[in-house]
Tab-separated table of C-alpha atoms and ligand atoms in Angstrom:
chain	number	residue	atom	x	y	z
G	1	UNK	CA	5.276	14.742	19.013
G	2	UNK	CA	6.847	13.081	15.734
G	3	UNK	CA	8.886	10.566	15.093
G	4	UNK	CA	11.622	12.774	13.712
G	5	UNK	CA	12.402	14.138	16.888
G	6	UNK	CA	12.606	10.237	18.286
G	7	UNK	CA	14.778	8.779	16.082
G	8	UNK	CA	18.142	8.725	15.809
G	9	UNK	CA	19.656	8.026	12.109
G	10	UNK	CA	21.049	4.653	12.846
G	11	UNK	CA	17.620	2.826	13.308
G	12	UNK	CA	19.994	0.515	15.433
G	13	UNK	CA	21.096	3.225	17.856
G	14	UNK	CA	19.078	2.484	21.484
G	15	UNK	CA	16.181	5.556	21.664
G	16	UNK	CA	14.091	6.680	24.669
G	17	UNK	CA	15.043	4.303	27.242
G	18	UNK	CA	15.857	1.909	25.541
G	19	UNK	CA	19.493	-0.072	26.053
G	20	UNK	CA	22.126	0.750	23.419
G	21	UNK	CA	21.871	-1.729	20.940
G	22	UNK	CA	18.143	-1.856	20.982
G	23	UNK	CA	16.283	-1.660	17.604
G	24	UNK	CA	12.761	0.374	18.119
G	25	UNK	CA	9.688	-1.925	18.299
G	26	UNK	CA	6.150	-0.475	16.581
G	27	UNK	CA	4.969	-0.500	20.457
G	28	UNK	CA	7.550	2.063	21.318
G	29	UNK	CA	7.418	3.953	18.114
G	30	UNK	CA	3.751	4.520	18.376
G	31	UNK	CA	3.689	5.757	21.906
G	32	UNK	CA	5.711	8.439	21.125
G	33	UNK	CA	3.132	10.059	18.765
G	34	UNK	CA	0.017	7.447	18.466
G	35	UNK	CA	-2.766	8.158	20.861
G	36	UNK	CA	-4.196	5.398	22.806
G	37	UNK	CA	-7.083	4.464	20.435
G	38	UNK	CA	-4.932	5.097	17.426
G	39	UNK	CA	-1.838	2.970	18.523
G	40	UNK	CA	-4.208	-0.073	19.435
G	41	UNK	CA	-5.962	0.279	16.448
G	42	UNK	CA	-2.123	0.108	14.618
G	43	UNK	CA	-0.619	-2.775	16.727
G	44	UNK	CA	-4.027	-4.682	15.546
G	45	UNK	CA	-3.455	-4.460	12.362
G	46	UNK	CA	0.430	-5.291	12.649
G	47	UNK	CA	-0.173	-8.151	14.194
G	48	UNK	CA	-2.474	-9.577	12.107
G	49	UNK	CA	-0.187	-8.966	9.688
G	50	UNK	CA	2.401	-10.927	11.294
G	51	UNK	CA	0.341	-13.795	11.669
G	52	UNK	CA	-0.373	-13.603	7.825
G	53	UNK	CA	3.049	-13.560	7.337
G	54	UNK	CA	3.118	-16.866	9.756
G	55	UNK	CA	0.623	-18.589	7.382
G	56	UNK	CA	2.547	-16.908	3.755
G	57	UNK	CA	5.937	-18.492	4.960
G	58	UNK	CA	4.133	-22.024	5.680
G	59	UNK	CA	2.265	-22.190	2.173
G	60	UNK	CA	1.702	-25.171	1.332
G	61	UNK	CA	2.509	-26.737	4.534
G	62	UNK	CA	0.008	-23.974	5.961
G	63	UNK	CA	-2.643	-25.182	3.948
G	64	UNK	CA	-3.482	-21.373	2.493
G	65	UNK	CA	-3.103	-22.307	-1.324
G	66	UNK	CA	-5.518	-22.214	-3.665
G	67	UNK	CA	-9.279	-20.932	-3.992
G	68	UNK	CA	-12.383	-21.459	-1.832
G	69	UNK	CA	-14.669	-21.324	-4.697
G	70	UNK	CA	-16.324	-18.294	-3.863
G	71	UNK	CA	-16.113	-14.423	-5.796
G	72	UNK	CA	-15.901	-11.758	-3.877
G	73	UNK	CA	-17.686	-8.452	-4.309
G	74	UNK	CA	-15.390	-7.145	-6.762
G	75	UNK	CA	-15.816	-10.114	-9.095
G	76	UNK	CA	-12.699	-11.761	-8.252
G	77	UNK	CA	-12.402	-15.541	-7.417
G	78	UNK	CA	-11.367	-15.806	-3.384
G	79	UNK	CA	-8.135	-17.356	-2.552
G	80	UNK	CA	-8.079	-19.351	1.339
G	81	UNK	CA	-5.409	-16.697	2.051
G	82	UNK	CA	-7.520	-13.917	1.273
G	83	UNK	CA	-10.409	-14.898	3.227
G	84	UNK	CA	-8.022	-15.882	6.238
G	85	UNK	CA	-6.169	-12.487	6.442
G	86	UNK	CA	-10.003	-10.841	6.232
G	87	UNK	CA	-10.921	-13.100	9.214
G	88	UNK	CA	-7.392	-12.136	11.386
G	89	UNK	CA	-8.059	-8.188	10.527
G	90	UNK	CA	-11.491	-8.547	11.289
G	91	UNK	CA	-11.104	-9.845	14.600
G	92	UNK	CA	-8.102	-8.137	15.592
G	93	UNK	CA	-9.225	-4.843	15.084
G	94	UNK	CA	-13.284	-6.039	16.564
G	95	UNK	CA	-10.557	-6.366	20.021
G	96	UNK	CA	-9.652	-3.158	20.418
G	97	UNK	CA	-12.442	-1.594	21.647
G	98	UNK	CA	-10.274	1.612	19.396
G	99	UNK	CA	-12.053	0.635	15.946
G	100	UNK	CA	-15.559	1.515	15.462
G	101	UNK	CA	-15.862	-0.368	12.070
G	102	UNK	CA	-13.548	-2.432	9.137
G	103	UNK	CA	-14.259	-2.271	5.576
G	104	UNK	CA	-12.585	-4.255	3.225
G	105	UNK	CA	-12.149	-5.011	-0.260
G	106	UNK	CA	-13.387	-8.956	0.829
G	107	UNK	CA	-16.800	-7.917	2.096
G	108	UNK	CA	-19.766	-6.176	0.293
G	109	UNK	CA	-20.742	-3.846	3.448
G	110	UNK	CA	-18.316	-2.547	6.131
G	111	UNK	CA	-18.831	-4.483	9.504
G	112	UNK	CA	-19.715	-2.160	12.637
G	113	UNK	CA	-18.128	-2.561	16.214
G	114	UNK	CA	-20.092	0.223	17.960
G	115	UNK	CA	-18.177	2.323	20.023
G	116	UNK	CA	-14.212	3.586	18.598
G	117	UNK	CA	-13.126	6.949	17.108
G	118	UNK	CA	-11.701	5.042	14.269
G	119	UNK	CA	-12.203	3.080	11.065
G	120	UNK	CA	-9.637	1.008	8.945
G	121	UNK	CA	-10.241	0.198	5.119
G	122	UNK	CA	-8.043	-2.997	4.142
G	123	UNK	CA	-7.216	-5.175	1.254
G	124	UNK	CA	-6.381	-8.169	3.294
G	125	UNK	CA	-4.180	-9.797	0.985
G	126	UNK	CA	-3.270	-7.735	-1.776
G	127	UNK	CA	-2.059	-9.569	-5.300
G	128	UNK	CA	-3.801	-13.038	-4.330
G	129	UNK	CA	-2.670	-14.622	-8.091
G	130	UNK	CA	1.056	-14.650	-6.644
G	131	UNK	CA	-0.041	-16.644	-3.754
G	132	UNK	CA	-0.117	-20.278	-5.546
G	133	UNK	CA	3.532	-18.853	-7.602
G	134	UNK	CA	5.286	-18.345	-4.102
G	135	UNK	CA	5.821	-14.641	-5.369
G	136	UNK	CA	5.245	-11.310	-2.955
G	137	UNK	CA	2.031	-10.460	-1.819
G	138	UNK	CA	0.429	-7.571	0.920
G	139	UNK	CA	-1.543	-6.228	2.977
G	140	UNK	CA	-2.988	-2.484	2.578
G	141	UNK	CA	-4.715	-0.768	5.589
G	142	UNK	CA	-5.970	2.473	5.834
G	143	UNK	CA	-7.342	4.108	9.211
G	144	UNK	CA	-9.711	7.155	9.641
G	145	UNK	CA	-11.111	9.196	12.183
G	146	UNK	CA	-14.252	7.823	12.517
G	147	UNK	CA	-16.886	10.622	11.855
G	148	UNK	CA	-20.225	11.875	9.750
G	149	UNK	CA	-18.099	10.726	6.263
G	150	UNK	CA	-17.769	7.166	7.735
G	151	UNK	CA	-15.831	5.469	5.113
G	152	UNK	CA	-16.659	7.665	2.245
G	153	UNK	CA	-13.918	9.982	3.546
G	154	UNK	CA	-11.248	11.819	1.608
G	155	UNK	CA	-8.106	9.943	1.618
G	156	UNK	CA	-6.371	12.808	2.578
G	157	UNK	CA	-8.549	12.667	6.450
G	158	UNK	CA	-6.494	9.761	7.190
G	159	UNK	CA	-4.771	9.452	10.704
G	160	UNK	CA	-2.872	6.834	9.591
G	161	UNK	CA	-2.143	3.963	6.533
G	162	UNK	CA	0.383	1.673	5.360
G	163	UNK	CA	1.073	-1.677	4.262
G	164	UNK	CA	2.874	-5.142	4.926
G	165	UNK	CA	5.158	-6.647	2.163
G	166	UNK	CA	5.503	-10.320	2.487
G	167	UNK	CA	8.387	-10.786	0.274
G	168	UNK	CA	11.953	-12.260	1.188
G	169	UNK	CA	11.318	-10.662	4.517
G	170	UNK	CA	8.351	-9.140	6.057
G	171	UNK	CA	7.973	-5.519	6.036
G	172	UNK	CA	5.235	-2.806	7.620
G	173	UNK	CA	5.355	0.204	6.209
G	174	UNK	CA	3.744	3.082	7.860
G	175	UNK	CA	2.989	6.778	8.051
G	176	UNK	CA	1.345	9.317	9.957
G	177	UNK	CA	1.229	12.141	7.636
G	178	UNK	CA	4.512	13.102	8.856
G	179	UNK	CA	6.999	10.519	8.354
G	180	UNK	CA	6.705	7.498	6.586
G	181	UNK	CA	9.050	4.370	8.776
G	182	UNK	CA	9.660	1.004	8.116
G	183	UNK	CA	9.901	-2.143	9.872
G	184	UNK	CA	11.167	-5.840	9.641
G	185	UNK	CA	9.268	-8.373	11.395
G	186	UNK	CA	12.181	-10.345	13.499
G	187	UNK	CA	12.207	-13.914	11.635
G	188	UNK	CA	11.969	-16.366	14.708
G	189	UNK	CA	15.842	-16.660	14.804
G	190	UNK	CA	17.440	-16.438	18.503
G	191	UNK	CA	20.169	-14.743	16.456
G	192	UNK	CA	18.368	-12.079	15.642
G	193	UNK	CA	16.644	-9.993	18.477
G	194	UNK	CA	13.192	-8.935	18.262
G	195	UNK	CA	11.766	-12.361	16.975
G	196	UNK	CA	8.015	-11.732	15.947
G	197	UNK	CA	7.872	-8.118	17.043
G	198	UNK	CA	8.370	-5.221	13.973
G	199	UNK	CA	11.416	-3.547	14.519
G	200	UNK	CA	12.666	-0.080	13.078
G	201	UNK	CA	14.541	-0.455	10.303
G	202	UNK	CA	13.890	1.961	7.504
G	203	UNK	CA	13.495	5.287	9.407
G	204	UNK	CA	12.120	8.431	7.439
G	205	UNK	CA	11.826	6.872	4.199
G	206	UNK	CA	11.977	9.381	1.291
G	207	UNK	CA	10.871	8.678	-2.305
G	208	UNK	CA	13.539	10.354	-4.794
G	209	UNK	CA	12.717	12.772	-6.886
G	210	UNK	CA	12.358	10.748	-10.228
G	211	UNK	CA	13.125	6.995	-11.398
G	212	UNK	CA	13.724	5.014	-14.240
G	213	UNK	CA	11.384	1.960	-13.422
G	214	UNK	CA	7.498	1.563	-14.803
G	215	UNK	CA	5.125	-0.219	-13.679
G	216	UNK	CA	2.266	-1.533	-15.679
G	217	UNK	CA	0.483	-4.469	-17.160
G	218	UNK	CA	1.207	-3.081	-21.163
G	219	UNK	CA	-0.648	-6.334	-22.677
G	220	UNK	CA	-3.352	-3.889	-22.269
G	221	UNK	CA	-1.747	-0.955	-24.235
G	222	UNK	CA	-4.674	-1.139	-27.199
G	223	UNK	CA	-7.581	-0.565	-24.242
G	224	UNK	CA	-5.647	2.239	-22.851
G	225	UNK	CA	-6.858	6.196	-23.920
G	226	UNK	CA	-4.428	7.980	-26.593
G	227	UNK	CA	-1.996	10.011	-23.502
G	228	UNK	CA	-1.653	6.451	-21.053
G	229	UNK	CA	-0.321	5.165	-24.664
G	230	UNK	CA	1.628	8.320	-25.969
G	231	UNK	CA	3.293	8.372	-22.481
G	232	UNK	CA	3.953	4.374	-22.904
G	233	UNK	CA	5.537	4.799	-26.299
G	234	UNK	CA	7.419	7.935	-25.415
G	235	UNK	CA	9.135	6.824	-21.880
G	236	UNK	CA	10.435	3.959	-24.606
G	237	UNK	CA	12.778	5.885	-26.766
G	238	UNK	CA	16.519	5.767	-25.413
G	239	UNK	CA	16.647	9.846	-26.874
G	240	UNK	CA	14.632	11.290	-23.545
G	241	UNK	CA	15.194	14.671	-22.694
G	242	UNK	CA	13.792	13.629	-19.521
G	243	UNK	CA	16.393	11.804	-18.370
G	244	UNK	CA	17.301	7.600	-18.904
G	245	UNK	CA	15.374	5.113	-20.599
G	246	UNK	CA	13.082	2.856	-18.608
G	247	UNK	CA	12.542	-0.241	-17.288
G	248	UNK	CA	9.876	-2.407	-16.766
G	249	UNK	CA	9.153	-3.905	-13.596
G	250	UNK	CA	5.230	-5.676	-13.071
G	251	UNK	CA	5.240	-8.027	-10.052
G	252	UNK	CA	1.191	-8.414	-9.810
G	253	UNK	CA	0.903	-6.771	-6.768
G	254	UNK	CA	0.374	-3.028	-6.474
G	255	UNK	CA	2.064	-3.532	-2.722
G	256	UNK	CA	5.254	-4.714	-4.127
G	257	UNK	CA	5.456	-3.050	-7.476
G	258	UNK	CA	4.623	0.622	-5.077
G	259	UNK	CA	7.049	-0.433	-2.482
G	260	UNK	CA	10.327	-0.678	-4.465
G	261	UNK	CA	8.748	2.346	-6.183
G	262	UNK	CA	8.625	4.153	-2.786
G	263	UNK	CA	12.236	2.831	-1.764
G	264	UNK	CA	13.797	3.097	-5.693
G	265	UNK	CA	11.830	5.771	-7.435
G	266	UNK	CA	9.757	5.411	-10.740
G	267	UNK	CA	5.783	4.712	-11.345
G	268	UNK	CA	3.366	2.725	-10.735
G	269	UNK	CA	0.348	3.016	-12.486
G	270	UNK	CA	-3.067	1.489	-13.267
G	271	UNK	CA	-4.947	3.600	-15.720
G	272	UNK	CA	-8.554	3.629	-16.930
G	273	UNK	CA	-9.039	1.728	-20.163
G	274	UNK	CA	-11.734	0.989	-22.512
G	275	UNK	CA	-12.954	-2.068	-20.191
G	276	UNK	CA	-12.584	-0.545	-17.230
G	277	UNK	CA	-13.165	3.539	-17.199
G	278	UNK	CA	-12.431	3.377	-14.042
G	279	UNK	CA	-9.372	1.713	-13.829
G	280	UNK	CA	-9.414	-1.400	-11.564
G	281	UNK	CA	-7.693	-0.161	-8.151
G	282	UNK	CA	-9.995	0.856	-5.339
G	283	UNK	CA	-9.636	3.937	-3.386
G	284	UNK	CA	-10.677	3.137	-0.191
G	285	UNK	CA	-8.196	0.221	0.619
G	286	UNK	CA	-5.895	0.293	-2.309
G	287	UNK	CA	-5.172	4.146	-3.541
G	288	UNK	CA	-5.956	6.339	-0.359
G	289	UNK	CA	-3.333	4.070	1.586
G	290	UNK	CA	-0.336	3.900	-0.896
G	291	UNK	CA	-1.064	7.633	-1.579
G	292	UNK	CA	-0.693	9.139	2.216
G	293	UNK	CA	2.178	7.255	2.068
G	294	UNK	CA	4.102	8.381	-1.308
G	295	UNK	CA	2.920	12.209	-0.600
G	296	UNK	CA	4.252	12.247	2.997
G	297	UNK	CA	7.366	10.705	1.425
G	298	UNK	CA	8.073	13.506	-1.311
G	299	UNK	CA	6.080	11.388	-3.984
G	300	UNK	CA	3.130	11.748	-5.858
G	301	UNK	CA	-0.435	9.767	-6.499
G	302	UNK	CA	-3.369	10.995	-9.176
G	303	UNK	CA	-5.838	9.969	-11.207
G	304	UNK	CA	-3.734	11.579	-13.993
G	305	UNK	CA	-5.216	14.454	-13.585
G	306	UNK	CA	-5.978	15.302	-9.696
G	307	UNK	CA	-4.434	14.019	-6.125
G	308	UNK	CA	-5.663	10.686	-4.852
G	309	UNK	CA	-6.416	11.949	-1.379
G	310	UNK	CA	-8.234	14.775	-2.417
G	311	UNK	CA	-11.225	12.508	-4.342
G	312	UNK	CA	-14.354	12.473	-2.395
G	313	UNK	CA	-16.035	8.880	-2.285
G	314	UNK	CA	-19.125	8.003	-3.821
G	315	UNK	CA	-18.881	4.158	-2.511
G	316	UNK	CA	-17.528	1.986	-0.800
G	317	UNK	CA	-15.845	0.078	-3.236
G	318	UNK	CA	-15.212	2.558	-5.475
G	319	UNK	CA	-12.334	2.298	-7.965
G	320	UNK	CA	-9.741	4.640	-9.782
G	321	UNK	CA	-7.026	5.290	-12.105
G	322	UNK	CA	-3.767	5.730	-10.623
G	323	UNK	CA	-0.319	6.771	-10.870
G	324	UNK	CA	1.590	6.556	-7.970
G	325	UNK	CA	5.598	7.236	-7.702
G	326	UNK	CA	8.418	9.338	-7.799
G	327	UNK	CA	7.069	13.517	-8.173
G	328	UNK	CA	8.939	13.889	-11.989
G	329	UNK	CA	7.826	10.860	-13.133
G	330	UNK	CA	3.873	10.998	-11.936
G	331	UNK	CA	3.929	14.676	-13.628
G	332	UNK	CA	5.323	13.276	-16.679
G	333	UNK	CA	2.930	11.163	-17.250
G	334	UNK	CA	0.348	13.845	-15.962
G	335	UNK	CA	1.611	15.733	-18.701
G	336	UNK	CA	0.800	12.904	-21.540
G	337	UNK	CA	-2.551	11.881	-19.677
G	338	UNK	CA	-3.751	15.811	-20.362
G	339	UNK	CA	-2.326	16.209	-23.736
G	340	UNK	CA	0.222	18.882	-22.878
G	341	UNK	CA	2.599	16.251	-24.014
G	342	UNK	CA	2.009	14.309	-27.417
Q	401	P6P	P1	-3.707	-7.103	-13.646
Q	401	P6P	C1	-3.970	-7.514	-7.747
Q	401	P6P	O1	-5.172	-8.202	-8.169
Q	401	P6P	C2	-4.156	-6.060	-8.103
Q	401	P6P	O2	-5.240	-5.546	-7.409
Q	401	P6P	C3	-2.865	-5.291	-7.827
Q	401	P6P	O3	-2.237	-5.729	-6.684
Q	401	P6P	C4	-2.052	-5.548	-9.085
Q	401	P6P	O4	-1.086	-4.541	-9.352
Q	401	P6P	C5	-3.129	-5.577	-10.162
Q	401	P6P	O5	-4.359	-5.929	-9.511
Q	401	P6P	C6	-2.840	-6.599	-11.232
Q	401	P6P	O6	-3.904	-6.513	-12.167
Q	401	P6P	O7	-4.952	-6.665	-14.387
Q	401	P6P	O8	-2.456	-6.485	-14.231
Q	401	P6P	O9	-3.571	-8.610	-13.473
């Protein structure tokens, strides 16, 4: 059964049983379409992505800041926060008894928990270099049907994926397929109900049809390949026959910069230049996620030239170009990325 027949438009309207008045927890939300495996395998992730959030808000205080010294698989120098949100997914999700295995973009090979009938991809912490600036950060999860593929699965098998914003609140963002809901995690305030528990708050989230906000890092505009920079140059000029002139917004993490895409409109992209061919985003944890999201809410996610979801894996870690936004706006700059447009 879907959501949409749950909710009621007023996300603070009581629903099922609930008392009037009552906001709609994750628990509740996921019974009414989750099955058992699938909903534990959810509420693991959620709340070790409220206990994240628990360690983001303390910083300093929390002792999370800074590096550990170590580089990760991909490269990348290892924040304490990164490593700690691996540790609290990890475990969470080795709990359930639901998940048969966790792959993430902090460890070379996936680890195994035997018996489940699914798998989650994550990037644990998602935009690390904000961490130590006190700017937003995330966590991306993706969970499959655990089968023959394992994780080298199309995006597009996903049962389920989403992310957690840590920014001025705390949100989790997730979709079925179907729908695509959000929810606030209850700061510990005895004004507020709900402390600690995700509550409904964004029901049904749609991403409009177009936007006027980019999203890219253009101090690498020389690197990129002659469409990413004819698109670039072109969404510039205030004469667009597409519509208004753009603005840049680049936050340093894809969670952020894709989530006011998803609630605003626009693009986000990271396209293959002549450093990286393959861009620098992963598909596993990073792409497949954000894309079952922005397709189930009206949006769009390629490569620049085919869907996201539809790319068959090679390996685990595994990256890709993307574009990922509003429907117009990805097709736009599917348009440059091909040549139709000069
Ligand atoms: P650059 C963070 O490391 C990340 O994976 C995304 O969250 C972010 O959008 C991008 O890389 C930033 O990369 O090369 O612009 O610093």
């Amino acid at each position: 059964m879907s959501p949409d027949s749950q909710r009621s438009q007023n996300p603070r309207e009581s629903q099922d049983s609930h008392k009037p008045g009552d906001v709609r927890t994750l628990a509740s939300y996921l019974d009414a379409w989750a099955d058992d495996g699938l909903a534990s395998t959810i509420r693991a992730v959620a709340g070790a992505c409220a206990e994240i959030a628990g360690l983001v808000r303390g910083g300093a205080l929390a002792g999370v800041l800074g590096e550990t010294g170590g580089v990760n698989v991909q490269g990348e120098r290892v924040q304490h926060l990164d490593d700690l949100s691996n540790d609290l997914l990890l475990k969470a999700l080795e709990r359930t008894g639901s998940c048969a295995g966790y792959a993430s973009e902090e460890m070379e090979f996936a680890a195994t928990f035997g018996e489940g009938a699914y798998l989650v991809t994550s990037d644990p912490l998602d935009g690390s270099s904000n961490i130590d600036v006190n700017v937003s950060i995330g966590t991306i999860f993706g969970v499959y049907p655990a089968g023959p593929a394992g994780f080298l699965a199309p995006g597009r098998t996903q049962a389920a994926a989403g992310y957690a914003v840590y920014g001025p609140s705390t949100m989790f963002v997730i979709t079925n397929g179907t729908t695509v809901d959000g929810f606030t995690l209850g700061p510990e305030s005895p004004e507020i109900p709900g402390a600690g528990d995700f509550l409904l708050t964004h029901p049904g989230i749609r991403c409009p049809q177009s936007g006027s906000t980019y999203s890219i890092n253009e101090g690498y505009h020389d690197r990129w390949p002659p469409g990413v920079r004819a698109w670039n140059d072109y969404i510039k000029r205030q004469d667009l026959a597409d519509g208004p002139a753009m603005s840049l917004r680049y936050v340093g993490s894809m969670v952020s910069d894709a989530h006011r895409t998803l609630l605003k409109g626009g693009i986000y992209l990271y396209p293959e230049d002549s450093t990286a061919p393959n861009g620098k985003l992963r598909l596993g944890y990073e792409c497949n996620p954000l894309a079952l999201v922005f397709e189930t809410a009206g949006g769009a996610a390629t490569d620049g030239r085919r869907a996201i979801l539809d790319i068959v894996p090679s390996e685990l870690h595994q990256r890709t170009p993307v574009a990922i936004g509003s429907r117009d706006n990805v097709a736009l700059y599917g348009a440059f990325h091909s040549g139709e447009r000069e």
